[in-house]
mmCIF file of C-alpha atoms in Angstrom:
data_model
loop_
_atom_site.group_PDB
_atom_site.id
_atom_site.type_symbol
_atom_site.label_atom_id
_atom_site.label_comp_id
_atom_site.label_asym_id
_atom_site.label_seq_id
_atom_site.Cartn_x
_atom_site.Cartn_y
_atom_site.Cartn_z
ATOM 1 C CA UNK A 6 -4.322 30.921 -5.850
ATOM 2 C CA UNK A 7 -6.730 28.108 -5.653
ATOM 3 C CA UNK A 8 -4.029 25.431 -6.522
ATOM 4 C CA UNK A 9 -2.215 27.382 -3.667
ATOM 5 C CA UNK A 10 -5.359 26.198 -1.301
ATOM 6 C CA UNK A 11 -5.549 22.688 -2.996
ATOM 7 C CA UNK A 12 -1.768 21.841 -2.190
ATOM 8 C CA UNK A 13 -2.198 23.573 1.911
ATOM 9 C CA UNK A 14 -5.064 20.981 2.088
ATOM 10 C CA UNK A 15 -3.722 18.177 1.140
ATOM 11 C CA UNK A 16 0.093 18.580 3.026
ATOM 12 C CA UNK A 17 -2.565 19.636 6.401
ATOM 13 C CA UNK A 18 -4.276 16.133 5.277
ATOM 14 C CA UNK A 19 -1.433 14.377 4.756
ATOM 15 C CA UNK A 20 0.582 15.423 8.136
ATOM 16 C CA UNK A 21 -2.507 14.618 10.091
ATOM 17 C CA UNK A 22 -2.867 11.208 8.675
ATOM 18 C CA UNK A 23 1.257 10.701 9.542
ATOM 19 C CA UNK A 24 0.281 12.027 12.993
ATOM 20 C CA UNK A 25 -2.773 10.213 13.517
ATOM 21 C CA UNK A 26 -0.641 6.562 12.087
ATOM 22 C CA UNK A 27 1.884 7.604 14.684
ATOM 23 C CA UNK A 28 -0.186 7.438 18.021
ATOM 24 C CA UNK A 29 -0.420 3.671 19.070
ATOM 25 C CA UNK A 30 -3.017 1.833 21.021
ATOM 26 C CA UNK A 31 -3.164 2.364 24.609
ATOM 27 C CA UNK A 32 -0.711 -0.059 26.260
ATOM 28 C CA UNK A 33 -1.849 -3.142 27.584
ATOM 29 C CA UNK A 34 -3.335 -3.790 31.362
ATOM 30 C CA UNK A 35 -0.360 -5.100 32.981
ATOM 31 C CA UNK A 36 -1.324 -7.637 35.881
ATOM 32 C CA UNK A 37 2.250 -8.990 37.148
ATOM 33 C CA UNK A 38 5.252 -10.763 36.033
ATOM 34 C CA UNK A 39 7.864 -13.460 37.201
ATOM 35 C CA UNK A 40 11.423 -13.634 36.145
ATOM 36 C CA UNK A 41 13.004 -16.309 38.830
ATOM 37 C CA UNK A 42 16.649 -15.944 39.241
ATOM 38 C CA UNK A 43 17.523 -19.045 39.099
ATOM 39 C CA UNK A 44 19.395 -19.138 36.022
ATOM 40 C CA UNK A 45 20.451 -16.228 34.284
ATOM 41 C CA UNK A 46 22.633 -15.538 30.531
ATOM 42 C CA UNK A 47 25.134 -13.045 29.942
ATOM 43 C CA UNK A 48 24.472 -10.505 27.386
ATOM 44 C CA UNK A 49 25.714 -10.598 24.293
ATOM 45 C CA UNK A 50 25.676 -14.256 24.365
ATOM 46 C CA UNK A 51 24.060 -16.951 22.043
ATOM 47 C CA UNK A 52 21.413 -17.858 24.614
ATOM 48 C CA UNK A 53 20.170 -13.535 24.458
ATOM 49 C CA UNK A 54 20.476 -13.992 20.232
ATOM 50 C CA UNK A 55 18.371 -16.766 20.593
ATOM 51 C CA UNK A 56 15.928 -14.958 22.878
ATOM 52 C CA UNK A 57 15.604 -12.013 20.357
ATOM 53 C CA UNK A 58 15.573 -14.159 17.330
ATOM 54 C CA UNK A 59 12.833 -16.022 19.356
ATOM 55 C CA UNK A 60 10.784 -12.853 20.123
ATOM 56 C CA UNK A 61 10.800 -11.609 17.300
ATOM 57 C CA UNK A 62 9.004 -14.580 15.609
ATOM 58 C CA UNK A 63 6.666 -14.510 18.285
ATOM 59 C CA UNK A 64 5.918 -11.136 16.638
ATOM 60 C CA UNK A 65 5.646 -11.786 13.551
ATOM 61 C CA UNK A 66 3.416 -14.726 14.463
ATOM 62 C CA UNK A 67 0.568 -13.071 16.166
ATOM 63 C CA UNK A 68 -1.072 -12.443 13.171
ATOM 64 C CA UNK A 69 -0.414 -14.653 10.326
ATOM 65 C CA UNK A 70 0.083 -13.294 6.689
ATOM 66 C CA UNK A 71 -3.879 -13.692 5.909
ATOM 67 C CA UNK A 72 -4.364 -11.992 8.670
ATOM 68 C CA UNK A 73 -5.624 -14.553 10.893
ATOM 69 C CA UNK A 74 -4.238 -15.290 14.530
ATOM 70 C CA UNK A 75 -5.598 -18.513 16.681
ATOM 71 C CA UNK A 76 -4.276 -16.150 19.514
ATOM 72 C CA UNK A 77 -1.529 -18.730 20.583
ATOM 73 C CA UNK A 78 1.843 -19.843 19.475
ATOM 74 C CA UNK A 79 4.246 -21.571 20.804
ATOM 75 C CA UNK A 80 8.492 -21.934 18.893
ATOM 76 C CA UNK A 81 12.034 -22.718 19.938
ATOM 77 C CA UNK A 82 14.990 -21.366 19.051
ATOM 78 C CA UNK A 83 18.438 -22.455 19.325
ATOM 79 C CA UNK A 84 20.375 -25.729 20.339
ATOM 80 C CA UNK A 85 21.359 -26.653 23.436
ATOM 81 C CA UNK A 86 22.356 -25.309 26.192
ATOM 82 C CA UNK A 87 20.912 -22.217 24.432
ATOM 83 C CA UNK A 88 18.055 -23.703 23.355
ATOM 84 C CA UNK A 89 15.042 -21.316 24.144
ATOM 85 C CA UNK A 90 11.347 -21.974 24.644
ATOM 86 C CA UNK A 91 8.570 -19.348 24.249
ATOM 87 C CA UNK A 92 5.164 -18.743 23.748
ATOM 88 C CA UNK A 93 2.240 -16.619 23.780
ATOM 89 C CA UNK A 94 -1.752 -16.759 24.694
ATOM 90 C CA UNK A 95 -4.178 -13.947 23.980
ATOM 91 C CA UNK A 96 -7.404 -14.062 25.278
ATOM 92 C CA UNK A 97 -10.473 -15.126 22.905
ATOM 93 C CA UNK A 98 -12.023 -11.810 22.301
ATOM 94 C CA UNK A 99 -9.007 -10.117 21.279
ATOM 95 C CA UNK A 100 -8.766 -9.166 17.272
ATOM 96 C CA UNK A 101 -5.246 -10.589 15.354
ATOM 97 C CA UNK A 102 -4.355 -7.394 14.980
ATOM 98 C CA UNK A 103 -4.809 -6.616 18.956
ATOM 99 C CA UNK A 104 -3.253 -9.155 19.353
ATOM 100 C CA UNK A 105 -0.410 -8.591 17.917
ATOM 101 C CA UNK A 106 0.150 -5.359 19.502
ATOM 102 C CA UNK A 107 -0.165 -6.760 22.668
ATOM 103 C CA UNK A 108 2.745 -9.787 22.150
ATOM 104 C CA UNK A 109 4.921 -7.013 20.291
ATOM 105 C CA UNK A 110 4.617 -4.457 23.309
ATOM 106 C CA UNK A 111 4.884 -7.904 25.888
ATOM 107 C CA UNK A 112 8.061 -8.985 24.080
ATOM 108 C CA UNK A 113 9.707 -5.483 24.995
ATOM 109 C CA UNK A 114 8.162 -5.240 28.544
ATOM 110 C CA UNK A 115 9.278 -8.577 29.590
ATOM 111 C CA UNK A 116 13.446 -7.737 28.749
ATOM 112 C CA UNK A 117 13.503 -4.167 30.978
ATOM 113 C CA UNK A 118 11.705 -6.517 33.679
ATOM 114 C CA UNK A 119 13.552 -9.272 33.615
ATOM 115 C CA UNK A 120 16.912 -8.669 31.680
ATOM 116 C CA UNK A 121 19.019 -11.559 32.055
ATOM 117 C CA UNK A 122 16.948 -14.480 33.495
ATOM 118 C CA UNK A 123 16.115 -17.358 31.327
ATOM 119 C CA UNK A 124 12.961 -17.852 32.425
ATOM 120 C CA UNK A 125 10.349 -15.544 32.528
ATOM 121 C CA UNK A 126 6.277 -15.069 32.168
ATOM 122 C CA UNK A 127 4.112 -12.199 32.257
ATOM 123 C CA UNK A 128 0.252 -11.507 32.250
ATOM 124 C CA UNK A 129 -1.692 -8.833 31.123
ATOM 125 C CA UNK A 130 -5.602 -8.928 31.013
ATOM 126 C CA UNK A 131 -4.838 -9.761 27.537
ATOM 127 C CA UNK A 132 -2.286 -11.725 26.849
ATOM 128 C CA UNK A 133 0.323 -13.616 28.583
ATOM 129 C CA UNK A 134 4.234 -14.463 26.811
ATOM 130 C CA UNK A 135 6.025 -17.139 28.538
ATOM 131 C CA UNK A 136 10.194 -17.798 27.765
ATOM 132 C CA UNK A 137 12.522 -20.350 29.622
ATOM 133 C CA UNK A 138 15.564 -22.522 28.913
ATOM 134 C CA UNK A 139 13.511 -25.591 29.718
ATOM 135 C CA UNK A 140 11.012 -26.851 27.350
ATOM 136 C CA UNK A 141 7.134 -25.690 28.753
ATOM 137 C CA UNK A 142 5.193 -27.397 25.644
ATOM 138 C CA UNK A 143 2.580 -29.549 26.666
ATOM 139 C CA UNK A 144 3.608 -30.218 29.897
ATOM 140 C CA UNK A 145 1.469 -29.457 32.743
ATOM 141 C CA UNK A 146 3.196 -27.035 35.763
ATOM 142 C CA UNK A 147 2.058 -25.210 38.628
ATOM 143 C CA UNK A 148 5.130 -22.696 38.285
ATOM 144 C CA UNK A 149 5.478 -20.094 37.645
ATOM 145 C CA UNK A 150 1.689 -19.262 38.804
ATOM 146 C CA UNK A 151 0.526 -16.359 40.729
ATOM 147 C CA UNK A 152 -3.350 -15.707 42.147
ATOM 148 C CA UNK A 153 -5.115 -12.840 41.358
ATOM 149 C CA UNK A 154 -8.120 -11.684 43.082
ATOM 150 C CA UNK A 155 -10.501 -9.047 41.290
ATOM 151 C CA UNK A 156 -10.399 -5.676 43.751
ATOM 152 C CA UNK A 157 -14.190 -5.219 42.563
ATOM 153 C CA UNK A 158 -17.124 -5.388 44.649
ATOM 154 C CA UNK A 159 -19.730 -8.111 43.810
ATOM 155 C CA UNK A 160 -23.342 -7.798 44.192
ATOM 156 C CA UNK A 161 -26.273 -8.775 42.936
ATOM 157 C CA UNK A 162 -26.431 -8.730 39.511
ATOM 158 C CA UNK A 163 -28.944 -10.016 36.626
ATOM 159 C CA UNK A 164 -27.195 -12.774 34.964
ATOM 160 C CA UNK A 165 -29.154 -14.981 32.136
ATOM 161 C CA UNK A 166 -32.368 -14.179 33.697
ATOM 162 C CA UNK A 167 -31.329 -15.115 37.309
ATOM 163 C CA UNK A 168 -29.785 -13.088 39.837
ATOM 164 C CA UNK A 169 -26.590 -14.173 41.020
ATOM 165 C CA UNK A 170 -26.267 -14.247 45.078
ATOM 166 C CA UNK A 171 -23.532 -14.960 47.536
ATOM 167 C CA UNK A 172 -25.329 -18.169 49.043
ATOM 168 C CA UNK A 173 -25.294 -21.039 47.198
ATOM 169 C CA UNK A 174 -29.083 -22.578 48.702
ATOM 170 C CA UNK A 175 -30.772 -18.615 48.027
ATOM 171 C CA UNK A 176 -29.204 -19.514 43.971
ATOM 172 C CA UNK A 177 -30.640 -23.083 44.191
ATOM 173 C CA UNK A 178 -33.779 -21.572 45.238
ATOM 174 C CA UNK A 179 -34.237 -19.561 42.624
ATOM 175 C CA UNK A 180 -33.217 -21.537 39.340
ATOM 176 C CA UNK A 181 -36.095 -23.156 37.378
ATOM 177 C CA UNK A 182 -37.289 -26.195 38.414
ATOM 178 C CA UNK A 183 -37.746 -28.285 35.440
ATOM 179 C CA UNK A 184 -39.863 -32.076 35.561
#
């Protein structure tokens, strides 16, 4: 009997460590997305191989194979005219490994919301991923862009030793004056 007990434990052990690998990390904040219709791709063509080729390495990317993520990468895929651009940007504080869940659950997101355009971005309070047709390395552009206001209230609060106000002149007031 007690090899009985030894093999119960160890399938109970063994089906709640399966269980347990099975759950996921709670899905990212979403914040908003843009997918302008401006130029869209059929499906099934090379420009929507090239975008899942493409997303896939952004994958695969997020975390490097030591395990270490600078939280941004940028790759094309493709010739032209279906030549694709893409990237990705997680914030500072995230782990590679966060990360990477984050640009692997964006990369799904962003084809049910926008399914056939060839440019699209969206933002989450962790990460952003950014596709288009058009090259967006290096290049500075105000589109797409979207402002976001934060629905919380802000009061006073201790910040670095000094308490942060609404006017400008009460803040001056207060900082340390220094000869």
């Amino acid at each position: 009997m007690p090899s009985w007990k030894f093999f119960m434990f160890f399938l109970v052990l063994y089906l709640v460590s399966f269980v347990i690998g099975l759950t996921s990390a709670a899905d990212p904040t979403y914040l908003y997305h843009m997918c302008p219709n401006t130029t869209t791709f059929n499906r099934n063509s090379t420009y929507q191989s090239n975008l899942n080729f493409l997303l896939s390495s952004l994958v695969s990317n997020a975390t490097g194979s030591n395990g270490f993520s600078t939280g941004f990468y940028n790759t094309t895929a493709g010739q032209d005219p279906d030549k694709v651009y893409a990237l990705f940007l997680c914030r500072g504080d995230v782990t590679p490994t966060t990360c990477k869940d984050r640009v692997n659950f964006a990369t799904s997101d962003i084809l049910k919301l926008c399914p056939v355009e060839k440019q699209s971005i969206i933002w989450y309070d962790q990460c952003f991923l950014r596709y288009s047709d058009a090259s967006i390395f290096s290049a500075v552009d105000g589109d797409p862009s979207v402002i976001m206001s934060n629905p919380n209230n802000v009061t006073k609060k201790k910040k670095n030793g000094l308490i942060a106000s609404k006017d400008y002149n009460e803040e001056a007031q207060m900082m340390p004056r220094f000869p």
